[in-house]
XYZ file of C-alpha atoms in Angstrom:
599
model
C 196.467 -106.268 41.755
C 196.706 -103.921 44.726
C 200.545 -103.581 44.626
C 200.288 -102.560 40.976
C 197.763 -99.896 42.002
C 200.220 -98.830 44.670
C 203.011 -98.487 42.089
C 200.854 -96.309 39.825
C 199.911 -94.077 42.776
C 203.576 -93.802 43.712
C 204.175 -92.232 40.292
C 201.192 -89.916 40.880
C 202.690 -88.890 44.195
C 205.968 -88.221 42.385
C 204.204 -85.727 40.127
C 202.384 -84.079 43.072
C 203.815 -81.307 45.231
C 202.240 -82.903 48.372
C 205.031 -83.726 50.839
C 204.362 -86.535 53.299
C 206.525 -89.073 55.062
C 204.432 -91.842 53.490
C 205.174 -90.607 49.954
C 208.915 -90.578 50.671
C 208.775 -94.106 52.075
C 206.845 -95.422 49.073
C 209.256 -93.701 46.672
C 212.249 -95.207 48.474
C 210.671 -98.652 48.298
C 210.053 -98.189 44.587
C 213.646 -97.014 43.976
C 215.145 -99.948 45.853
C 213.179 -102.423 43.794
C 209.506 -103.213 43.726
C 208.391 -106.456 45.398
C 204.753 -107.551 45.354
C 203.254 -107.763 48.842
C 199.577 -108.603 49.159
C 197.126 -108.001 51.993
C 196.386 -111.715 52.339
C 200.124 -112.476 52.579
C 200.499 -110.032 55.468
C 197.494 -111.587 57.240
C 198.993 -115.040 56.723
C 202.382 -113.913 58.082
C 200.596 -112.592 61.184
C 198.935 -115.961 61.766
C 195.441 -114.656 60.992
C 194.918 -116.931 57.971
C 195.619 -120.646 57.556
C 197.440 -121.934 54.445
C 194.135 -123.335 53.161
C 192.365 -120.003 53.675
C 195.214 -118.142 51.937
C 195.015 -120.421 48.893
C 191.228 -120.110 48.764
C 191.294 -116.284 48.950
C 193.848 -115.988 46.129
C 192.013 -118.396 43.810
C 188.560 -116.969 44.623
C 189.717 -113.373 43.998
C 191.207 -114.448 40.670
C 188.042 -116.321 39.675
C 185.744 -113.396 40.582
C 188.140 -110.754 39.253
C 187.807 -108.912 42.575
C 190.173 -107.549 45.200
C 191.178 -110.086 47.829
C 190.061 -107.577 50.490
C 186.453 -107.976 49.319
C 186.681 -111.768 49.467
C 188.205 -111.599 52.963
C 185.420 -109.307 54.159
C 182.750 -111.639 52.802
C 184.303 -114.752 54.342
C 184.544 -113.133 57.792
C 187.789 -114.885 58.741
C 189.395 -111.627 59.799
C 187.931 -108.357 61.085
C 187.793 -105.170 58.977
C 190.364 -103.624 61.344
C 192.798 -106.507 60.721
C 192.354 -106.165 56.948
C 193.033 -102.415 57.033
C 196.016 -102.883 59.373
C 197.491 -105.351 56.860
C 196.727 -102.940 54.023
C 198.603 -100.252 55.962
C 201.736 -102.406 55.920
C 201.345 -103.028 52.191
C 201.142 -99.347 51.211
C 203.489 -98.072 53.920
C 200.940 -95.832 55.656
C 200.421 -96.017 59.442
C 197.189 -97.583 60.736
C 195.133 -95.784 63.381
C 191.796 -96.165 65.174
C 190.575 -92.552 65.528
C 187.621 -93.541 67.724
C 189.963 -94.790 70.458
C 192.108 -91.702 70.893
C 191.374 -88.201 72.192
C 191.291 -85.411 69.625
C 191.628 -81.779 70.618
C 188.802 -79.403 69.621
C 191.494 -77.147 68.132
C 192.491 -79.973 65.757
C 188.866 -80.739 64.813
C 188.354 -77.047 64.004
C 190.637 -77.392 60.937
C 187.998 -79.480 59.128
C 184.210 -78.860 59.226
C 181.991 -81.781 60.221
C 180.211 -81.736 56.834
C 183.534 -82.186 55.002
C 184.602 -84.958 57.365
C 181.356 -86.869 56.746
C 181.454 -86.305 52.986
C 184.973 -87.655 52.487
C 185.072 -90.029 55.518
C 188.142 -88.295 56.922
C 188.916 -86.852 60.341
C 191.889 -84.808 61.633
C 193.550 -86.523 64.607
C 196.609 -84.423 65.522
C 198.629 -81.342 64.621
C 202.404 -80.976 64.887
C 203.788 -77.644 63.725
C 202.457 -77.068 60.217
C 201.519 -80.727 59.682
C 197.973 -82.030 60.152
C 197.554 -85.787 60.666
C 194.286 -87.144 59.242
C 192.686 -90.594 59.297
C 191.056 -91.661 56.035
C 189.797 -94.766 54.271
C 192.021 -94.278 51.194
C 195.199 -92.391 52.110
C 196.321 -92.507 48.459
C 193.382 -90.446 47.216
C 195.258 -87.387 45.987
C 192.133 -85.321 45.361
C 190.925 -85.659 48.948
C 194.420 -84.980 50.314
C 194.740 -81.842 48.187
C 191.263 -80.642 49.246
C 192.047 -81.158 52.954
C 195.368 -79.310 52.551
C 193.624 -76.324 50.958
C 190.835 -76.351 53.540
C 193.183 -76.541 56.534
C 196.099 -74.557 55.147
C 198.478 -77.216 56.492
C 200.575 -80.046 55.101
C 198.618 -83.290 55.461
C 200.039 -86.542 56.813
C 197.602 -89.378 55.971
C 196.797 -92.366 58.186
C 194.625 -95.311 57.172
C 191.558 -96.403 59.154
C 188.325 -98.291 58.599
C 185.247 -96.378 57.504
C 183.411 -97.642 60.593
C 185.973 -96.262 63.088
C 186.191 -92.939 61.219
C 182.392 -92.519 61.191
C 182.276 -93.482 64.864
C 184.963 -90.896 65.645
C 183.094 -88.228 63.663
C 179.901 -88.999 65.604
C 181.712 -88.857 68.944
C 184.298 -86.122 68.470
C 182.161 -83.626 66.556
C 179.554 -83.726 69.337
C 177.668 -80.450 69.330
C 178.021 -78.973 72.783
C 181.481 -80.424 73.444
C 184.084 -80.167 70.696
C 182.429 -77.356 68.735
C 181.479 -75.252 71.745
C 184.820 -75.824 73.453
C 186.676 -75.152 70.207
C 184.894 -71.824 69.768
C 185.572 -70.870 73.391
C 189.251 -71.785 73.019
C 189.581 -69.409 70.096
C 188.422 -66.602 72.378
C 190.449 -67.739 75.399
C 193.784 -65.990 75.546
C 196.813 -66.645 77.798
C 195.436 -63.985 80.178
C 192.916 -66.545 81.389
C 195.687 -68.547 83.045
C 195.328 -66.287 86.109
C 192.337 -66.629 88.435
C 189.450 -64.258 87.829
C 186.516 -63.021 89.884
C 183.081 -64.689 89.580
C 180.657 -63.046 87.200
C 177.146 -61.902 88.038
C 174.519 -64.625 87.746
C 177.017 -67.468 88.055
C 174.508 -69.770 89.746
C 172.203 -69.600 86.750
C 174.357 -69.792 83.624
C 177.890 -70.166 85.025
C 178.923 -66.899 83.402
C 179.648 -66.100 79.764
C 183.459 -65.848 79.682
C 185.215 -68.406 77.407
C 186.610 -70.508 80.278
C 183.266 -70.328 82.086
C 181.562 -71.594 78.922
C 184.057 -74.454 78.672
C 183.257 -75.568 82.243
C 179.534 -75.229 81.562
C 179.877 -77.275 78.365
C 181.825 -80.029 80.136
C 179.055 -80.325 82.728
C 176.242 -80.271 80.169
C 177.946 -82.988 78.131
C 178.418 -85.079 81.284
C 174.676 -84.902 81.967
C 173.893 -85.707 78.336
C 175.996 -88.910 78.297
C 174.822 -90.006 81.799
C 178.300 -89.661 83.336
C 178.693 -90.234 87.071
C 182.098 -88.500 87.303
C 184.137 -85.994 85.300
C 187.951 -86.139 85.627
C 189.994 -83.049 84.676
C 193.595 -84.239 84.702
C 196.729 -82.144 84.044
C 199.386 -83.927 81.997
C 202.813 -82.633 81.044
C 201.764 -80.870 77.839
C 197.950 -81.026 77.873
C 194.834 -81.410 79.999
C 192.812 -84.603 79.677
C 189.033 -84.761 80.224
C 187.572 -88.171 81.060
C 183.969 -89.170 81.783
C 182.928 -92.217 83.812
C 179.945 -93.640 81.949
C 178.294 -96.808 83.271
C 181.299 -97.401 85.499
C 183.939 -97.161 82.733
C 186.196 -94.137 82.136
C 186.102 -92.718 78.588
C 188.634 -90.178 77.365
C 186.599 -87.585 75.488
C 188.627 -84.406 75.191
C 192.129 -82.961 75.219
C 192.551 -79.272 76.093
C 195.608 -77.003 75.841
C 197.710 -77.023 79.009
C 197.702 -73.204 79.094
C 194.053 -72.981 80.205
C 194.161 -75.700 82.885
C 194.694 -73.299 85.788
C 191.838 -71.094 84.576
C 189.445 -74.069 84.413
C 190.423 -75.210 87.912
C 189.995 -71.667 89.241
C 186.557 -71.441 87.647
C 185.458 -74.703 89.290
C 186.866 -73.590 92.658
C 184.876 -70.350 92.430
C 181.673 -72.307 91.794
C 182.348 -74.478 94.847
C 183.479 -71.568 97.081
C 186.922 -73.129 97.476
C 190.206 -71.366 98.192
C 191.556 -70.350 94.786
C 195.091 -69.652 96.003
C 195.439 -72.967 97.886
C 197.062 -75.386 95.441
C 199.153 -77.502 97.818
C 196.358 -79.250 99.731
C 193.314 -81.287 98.617
C 189.957 -79.515 98.850
C 186.337 -80.695 98.791
C 183.138 -78.795 98.047
C 179.753 -79.087 96.387
C 177.374 -76.913 94.353
C 174.214 -77.235 92.261
C 174.029 -77.034 88.481
C 170.764 -76.693 86.577
C 170.237 -77.532 82.918
C 166.685 -77.172 81.682
C 164.373 -78.739 84.274
C 167.082 -81.068 85.581
C 169.026 -80.112 88.695
C 172.358 -81.787 89.452
C 174.217 -81.841 92.754
C 177.969 -81.770 92.118
C 180.590 -82.964 94.603
C 183.999 -81.438 93.859
C 187.403 -82.758 94.857
C 190.793 -81.244 93.985
C 194.130 -82.984 94.414
C 197.651 -81.571 93.775
C 199.610 -83.718 91.287
C 203.007 -83.466 89.606
C 201.689 -81.296 86.749
C 199.008 -79.309 88.578
C 195.700 -79.772 90.351
C 193.451 -82.636 89.305
C 189.697 -82.094 89.668
C 187.032 -84.787 89.963
C 183.361 -83.801 89.809
C 180.745 -86.349 90.948
C 177.353 -85.757 89.307
C 174.336 -86.677 91.431
C 170.852 -86.202 90.016
C 168.376 -84.633 92.422
C 165.405 -85.738 90.348
C 164.388 -89.232 89.317
C 163.951 -90.751 92.773
C 165.506 -93.846 94.294
C 165.072 -97.082 92.289
C 163.194 -100.018 93.811
C 164.951 -103.284 94.672
C 163.565 -105.119 91.573
C 164.707 -102.194 89.389
C 168.213 -102.631 90.807
C 168.215 -106.281 89.670
C 167.118 -108.172 92.786
C 164.544 -110.868 92.108
C 163.414 -114.354 93.015
C 164.693 -116.020 96.169
C 167.325 -113.312 96.802
C 164.660 -110.586 96.860
C 162.367 -112.668 99.078
C 165.138 -113.353 101.601
C 166.091 -109.672 101.772
C 162.447 -108.588 102.141
C 161.962 -111.056 105.002
C 164.997 -109.756 106.893
C 164.339 -106.030 106.469
C 160.849 -106.631 107.876
C 162.356 -107.721 111.211
C 162.372 -105.160 114.052
C 166.051 -105.656 114.916
C 169.274 -107.170 113.582
C 172.188 -106.167 111.333
C 171.977 -106.298 107.533
C 175.236 -105.751 105.653
C 175.778 -104.872 101.977
C 179.208 -105.864 100.625
C 181.233 -105.093 97.531
C 184.127 -102.935 96.302
C 183.958 -99.175 95.779
C 181.498 -98.256 93.045
C 179.477 -101.473 93.245
C 176.240 -99.704 94.189
C 176.099 -100.564 97.901
C 174.802 -97.141 98.974
C 172.120 -97.165 96.264
C 170.880 -100.537 97.517
C 170.671 -99.182 101.076
C 168.776 -96.107 99.848
C 166.289 -98.411 98.098
C 165.771 -100.396 101.300
C 165.314 -97.224 103.389
C 162.834 -95.793 100.867
C 160.814 -98.999 101.173
C 160.835 -98.841 104.989
C 160.273 -95.078 105.201
C 156.985 -94.089 106.858
C 155.688 -91.718 109.523
C 155.595 -94.571 112.059
C 159.359 -95.160 112.193
C 162.336 -92.912 112.951
C 165.086 -93.559 110.393
C 168.518 -92.032 110.964
C 171.525 -92.296 108.652
C 175.193 -91.458 109.174
C 176.915 -90.989 105.810
C 180.174 -89.818 104.286
C 179.019 -88.084 102.143
C 175.227 -87.810 101.812
C 174.697 -88.816 98.163
C 170.897 -88.574 97.893
C 168.429 -86.795 100.126
C 165.380 -88.863 101.126
C 162.347 -86.968 102.406
C 161.412 -87.969 105.945
C 164.800 -89.534 106.756
C 167.182 -87.847 109.212
C 170.495 -87.858 107.349
C 173.710 -86.826 109.116
C 176.992 -85.954 107.358
C 180.217 -87.256 108.930
C 182.600 -84.425 109.839
C 185.903 -85.793 111.137
C 187.446 -82.353 111.617
C 184.623 -81.402 113.973
C 184.822 -84.746 115.785
C 181.716 -86.311 114.194
C 182.893 -89.766 113.127
C 180.942 -92.952 112.401
C 181.615 -94.129 115.962
C 180.767 -90.861 117.779
C 177.715 -90.268 115.582
C 176.410 -93.786 116.146
C 176.832 -93.375 119.887
C 174.706 -90.216 119.775
C 172.114 -91.887 117.523
C 171.141 -94.254 120.317
C 169.884 -91.259 122.330
C 167.691 -90.060 119.427
C 165.063 -92.825 119.783
C 165.647 -94.388 116.327
C 163.894 -97.454 114.921
C 166.213 -97.915 111.945
C 169.856 -96.846 111.732
C 172.033 -96.746 108.629
C 175.797 -96.403 109.083
C 177.573 -95.599 105.823
C 180.450 -97.990 106.489
C 181.798 -100.172 109.275
C 185.496 -99.291 109.300
C 186.860 -100.034 112.767
C 186.384 -101.999 115.984
C 184.527 -99.213 117.785
C 181.916 -98.812 115.036
C 181.472 -102.601 114.912
C 180.841 -102.804 118.652
C 178.358 -99.902 118.573
C 176.464 -101.412 115.611
C 176.164 -104.714 117.483
C 175.082 -102.878 120.636
C 172.411 -100.972 118.677
C 171.087 -104.227 117.251
C 170.992 -105.918 120.672
C 168.961 -103.015 122.091
C 166.205 -103.488 119.513
C 167.276 -101.459 116.487
C 167.440 -102.493 112.828
C 170.942 -101.574 111.611
C 172.104 -101.309 107.989
C 175.726 -100.822 106.929
C 178.325 -101.648 104.265
C 181.618 -103.532 104.216
C 184.361 -103.649 101.593
C 184.572 -107.402 101.000
C 184.620 -109.374 97.756
C 181.509 -111.430 98.532
C 178.770 -111.911 101.105
C 180.509 -114.756 102.960
C 183.648 -112.640 103.415
C 181.762 -110.170 105.634
C 181.554 -112.572 108.575
C 185.321 -113.248 108.961
C 185.909 -109.493 108.399
C 183.804 -108.709 111.476
C 185.848 -111.272 113.428
C 189.015 -109.478 112.264
C 187.582 -106.282 113.760
C 187.520 -108.087 117.129
C 183.773 -108.644 117.279
C 182.773 -111.583 119.453
C 181.662 -114.619 117.368
C 178.543 -115.233 119.486
C 177.476 -111.580 119.022
C 177.930 -111.772 115.239
C 175.951 -115.013 115.096
C 173.077 -113.533 117.093
C 172.863 -110.079 115.487
C 173.808 -110.387 111.784
C 170.725 -111.728 109.996
C 171.502 -111.197 106.325
C 174.476 -110.231 104.110
C 174.100 -108.951 100.541
C 177.000 -109.160 98.068
C 176.747 -107.192 94.849
C 178.354 -105.822 91.697
C 177.039 -103.696 88.835
C 177.230 -104.709 85.168
C 176.410 -102.698 82.082
C 173.172 -103.510 80.247
C 173.107 -104.189 76.516
C 171.833 -101.219 74.510
C 168.326 -102.138 73.265
C 168.695 -100.002 70.136
C 171.717 -101.830 68.661
C 171.204 -105.214 70.357
C 172.071 -108.193 68.163
C 172.894 -111.878 68.317
C 176.458 -112.841 69.178
C 178.329 -116.144 68.949
C 180.497 -117.394 71.830
C 183.188 -120.059 72.051
C 182.604 -123.527 73.444
C 184.924 -122.847 76.387
C 182.719 -119.993 77.608
C 179.604 -122.140 77.252
C 181.203 -124.930 79.279
C 182.228 -122.415 81.951
C 178.620 -121.230 82.179
C 177.290 -124.789 82.453
C 179.744 -125.579 85.226
C 178.930 -122.385 87.146
C 175.139 -122.609 86.834
C 174.905 -126.312 87.621
C 171.268 -127.265 88.271
C 169.987 -123.701 87.959
C 169.649 -124.026 84.193
C 168.934 -127.232 82.273
C 170.811 -126.805 78.994
C 169.392 -130.008 77.494
C 165.774 -129.301 78.457
C 165.651 -125.523 77.994
C 167.455 -125.620 74.670
C 170.322 -123.684 73.109
C 171.248 -120.296 74.575
C 171.144 -117.239 72.335
C 173.753 -114.681 73.328
C 173.350 -110.981 72.630
C 175.617 -107.937 72.419
C 175.339 -104.284 71.440
C 177.016 -103.293 68.163
C 177.291 -99.586 69.040
C 174.981 -96.753 68.028
C 174.281 -93.080 68.685
C 172.031 -93.876 71.660
C 174.761 -95.705 73.591
C 177.629 -93.487 72.414
C 178.941 -96.407 70.309
C 179.736 -98.538 73.379
C 177.045 -101.198 72.916
C 175.892 -100.655 76.520
C 173.207 -98.393 77.979
C 172.545 -98.243 81.708
C 173.529 -100.644 84.480
C 171.969 -103.367 86.591
C 173.112 -105.181 89.717
C 174.027 -108.823 90.191
C 173.458 -110.049 93.728
C 173.925 -112.813 96.260
C 171.929 -112.804 99.512
C 173.355 -114.880 102.349
C 170.922 -115.574 105.187
C 172.603 -116.419 108.517
C 170.923 -119.739 109.225
C 171.411 -121.911 112.311
C 174.166 -123.930 110.613
C 175.999 -120.809 109.405
C 175.731 -119.302 112.905
C 177.475 -122.416 114.292
C 180.185 -122.047 111.612
C 180.763 -118.446 112.765
C 181.194 -119.669 116.348
C 183.714 -122.233 115.064
C 185.667 -119.524 113.118
C 185.119 -121.303 109.789
C 186.596 -119.788 106.607
C 184.566 -117.622 104.241
C 184.760 -120.346 101.569
C 183.236 -122.901 103.943
C 180.469 -120.437 104.860
C 179.758 -119.772 101.169
C 179.616 -123.482 100.358
C 177.090 -123.984 103.157
C 175.003 -121.027 101.951
C 174.991 -122.404 98.383
C 173.905 -125.797 99.676
C 171.005 -124.004 101.405
C 169.915 -122.421 98.119
C 171.931 -119.194 97.791
C 172.528 -118.061 94.210
C 176.017 -116.547 93.853
C 176.734 -113.249 92.087
C 178.344 -115.069 89.176
C 175.330 -117.341 88.768
C 172.959 -114.368 88.947
C 175.068 -112.636 86.302
C 174.997 -115.674 83.999
C 171.202 -115.884 84.354
C 170.994 -112.236 83.252
C 173.231 -113.136 80.275
C 170.813 -115.923 79.290
C 167.938 -113.426 79.535
C 169.778 -111.050 77.183
C 170.165 -108.284 79.768
C 173.975 -108.123 79.788
C 176.993 -109.801 78.177
C 179.171 -112.587 79.482
C 182.222 -110.295 79.252
C 180.595 -107.888 81.706
C 179.841 -110.643 84.222
C 183.378 -112.028 84.021
C 184.801 -108.496 84.324
C 183.161 -107.801 87.682
C 182.419 -111.217 89.207
C 185.389 -113.407 88.216
C 187.555 -114.074 91.258
């Protein structure tokens, strides 16, 4: 039925003056000799349907007098994307997912948002006088003709699902990003490629020039979507804007290459950087206020092959430091950590890769211990959050203030609690141990994969085994996973292999027979979570307490795996197990746990 419809539309295309590559291809196919190709046949050839399913779909569509696409959708054997991709092959029109690719504001400006929503169509690219658009029915001549008249360009249609087009419209036509940037780009001329002087009142509104408004809009959007970092990256022919949201980078915007230098110059002016220095990396920071919310921005520039890349780290000044339970610590892990931070001396280490939330955990601990009766001193690189009542020191290597030299000076400042941002070398390790032995409580971080790996790492940094065994009291290993969006949260089915993997990992922690069947959840994507299915993050933890047996294993130079096995036998819950328990509770998804905790 569908190929016949295709043949009729081919004739309609023949009578139309619309010139597209797809029309030419379809005409050529028709001239060579028409051969019926059906959507279900394409799906079968791709191994997405079994012979039995193929036979059923054909007979059921014939019995109902319906399109096979409708039957396939109802049966749920293949996804809507797979059906549309097969349909694309049938009609000879390319398939695209517009929600997964960046679209320039200049391209979006060719079609108003109201028109895009009305016809479920979105422009995705422009080459010369040709505008590429994604649409549900690329053979709808009336819509194609309307878009051509509206844009004044020749239209090249692509096929996409209604869901991905609507998602792209919701994301790309974001008020305050694409529209604002698009309007500013219309005003921005090539003269803005050269650096310009800062305008009056920059600290308040970041100026009113087009490029200044673009920078302001990028920052405001970053705050709106809860981004932790904004990446402004020069490519060969364009500038790419990416936002790190809940730990994952999302490509949100493509800007013309001609204004890249102006944007970088604007950001350098705000951070009081050297505008004319483009050969060396630079670092700076400044404050940005939107409404009642004040953001501290850390800037970093880096020369690349196509120009200077800028990364802006967004740190909220308001909101306060979360408590340990809010971070995700609970049960025995929380109790063990509380017991050890209550001691007057010892070393407590927090381990994990970059971006796993180690510093935030330390800030939570310090906030809990902070009082007028203790002197808390921190040595950080950089200071991410300012805690009232805590003496925070910024490392300055150029001036000679390193972790080692700063820690040596700390001991003469009568501290009770010391936090060292990171133990990186032998000297810092020795000083941290010395501080602990002289009656101080020391907190620090290490870049190891798990808690047990911290102990051999200290041995590698030439620390004496007997000193490690007597000073290190507790090691925390952690990762951060994204939480399921509560607005679009729904039930999800998982395969038997995943369930077996969970049973094997959890062991006696969860009785599958007694506690019943597990219900898995996932976010389907909505406006609240920016169509990702996730909103916010939570930590998964393991807390290793250095017991008498583990101390003896350190003295014997045992491996990290042996230390971990002993800790588990003493009741430690591993990060993976903690993550799986949060999956069972419906807090996160199993994919998230496997993404960050699978070794």
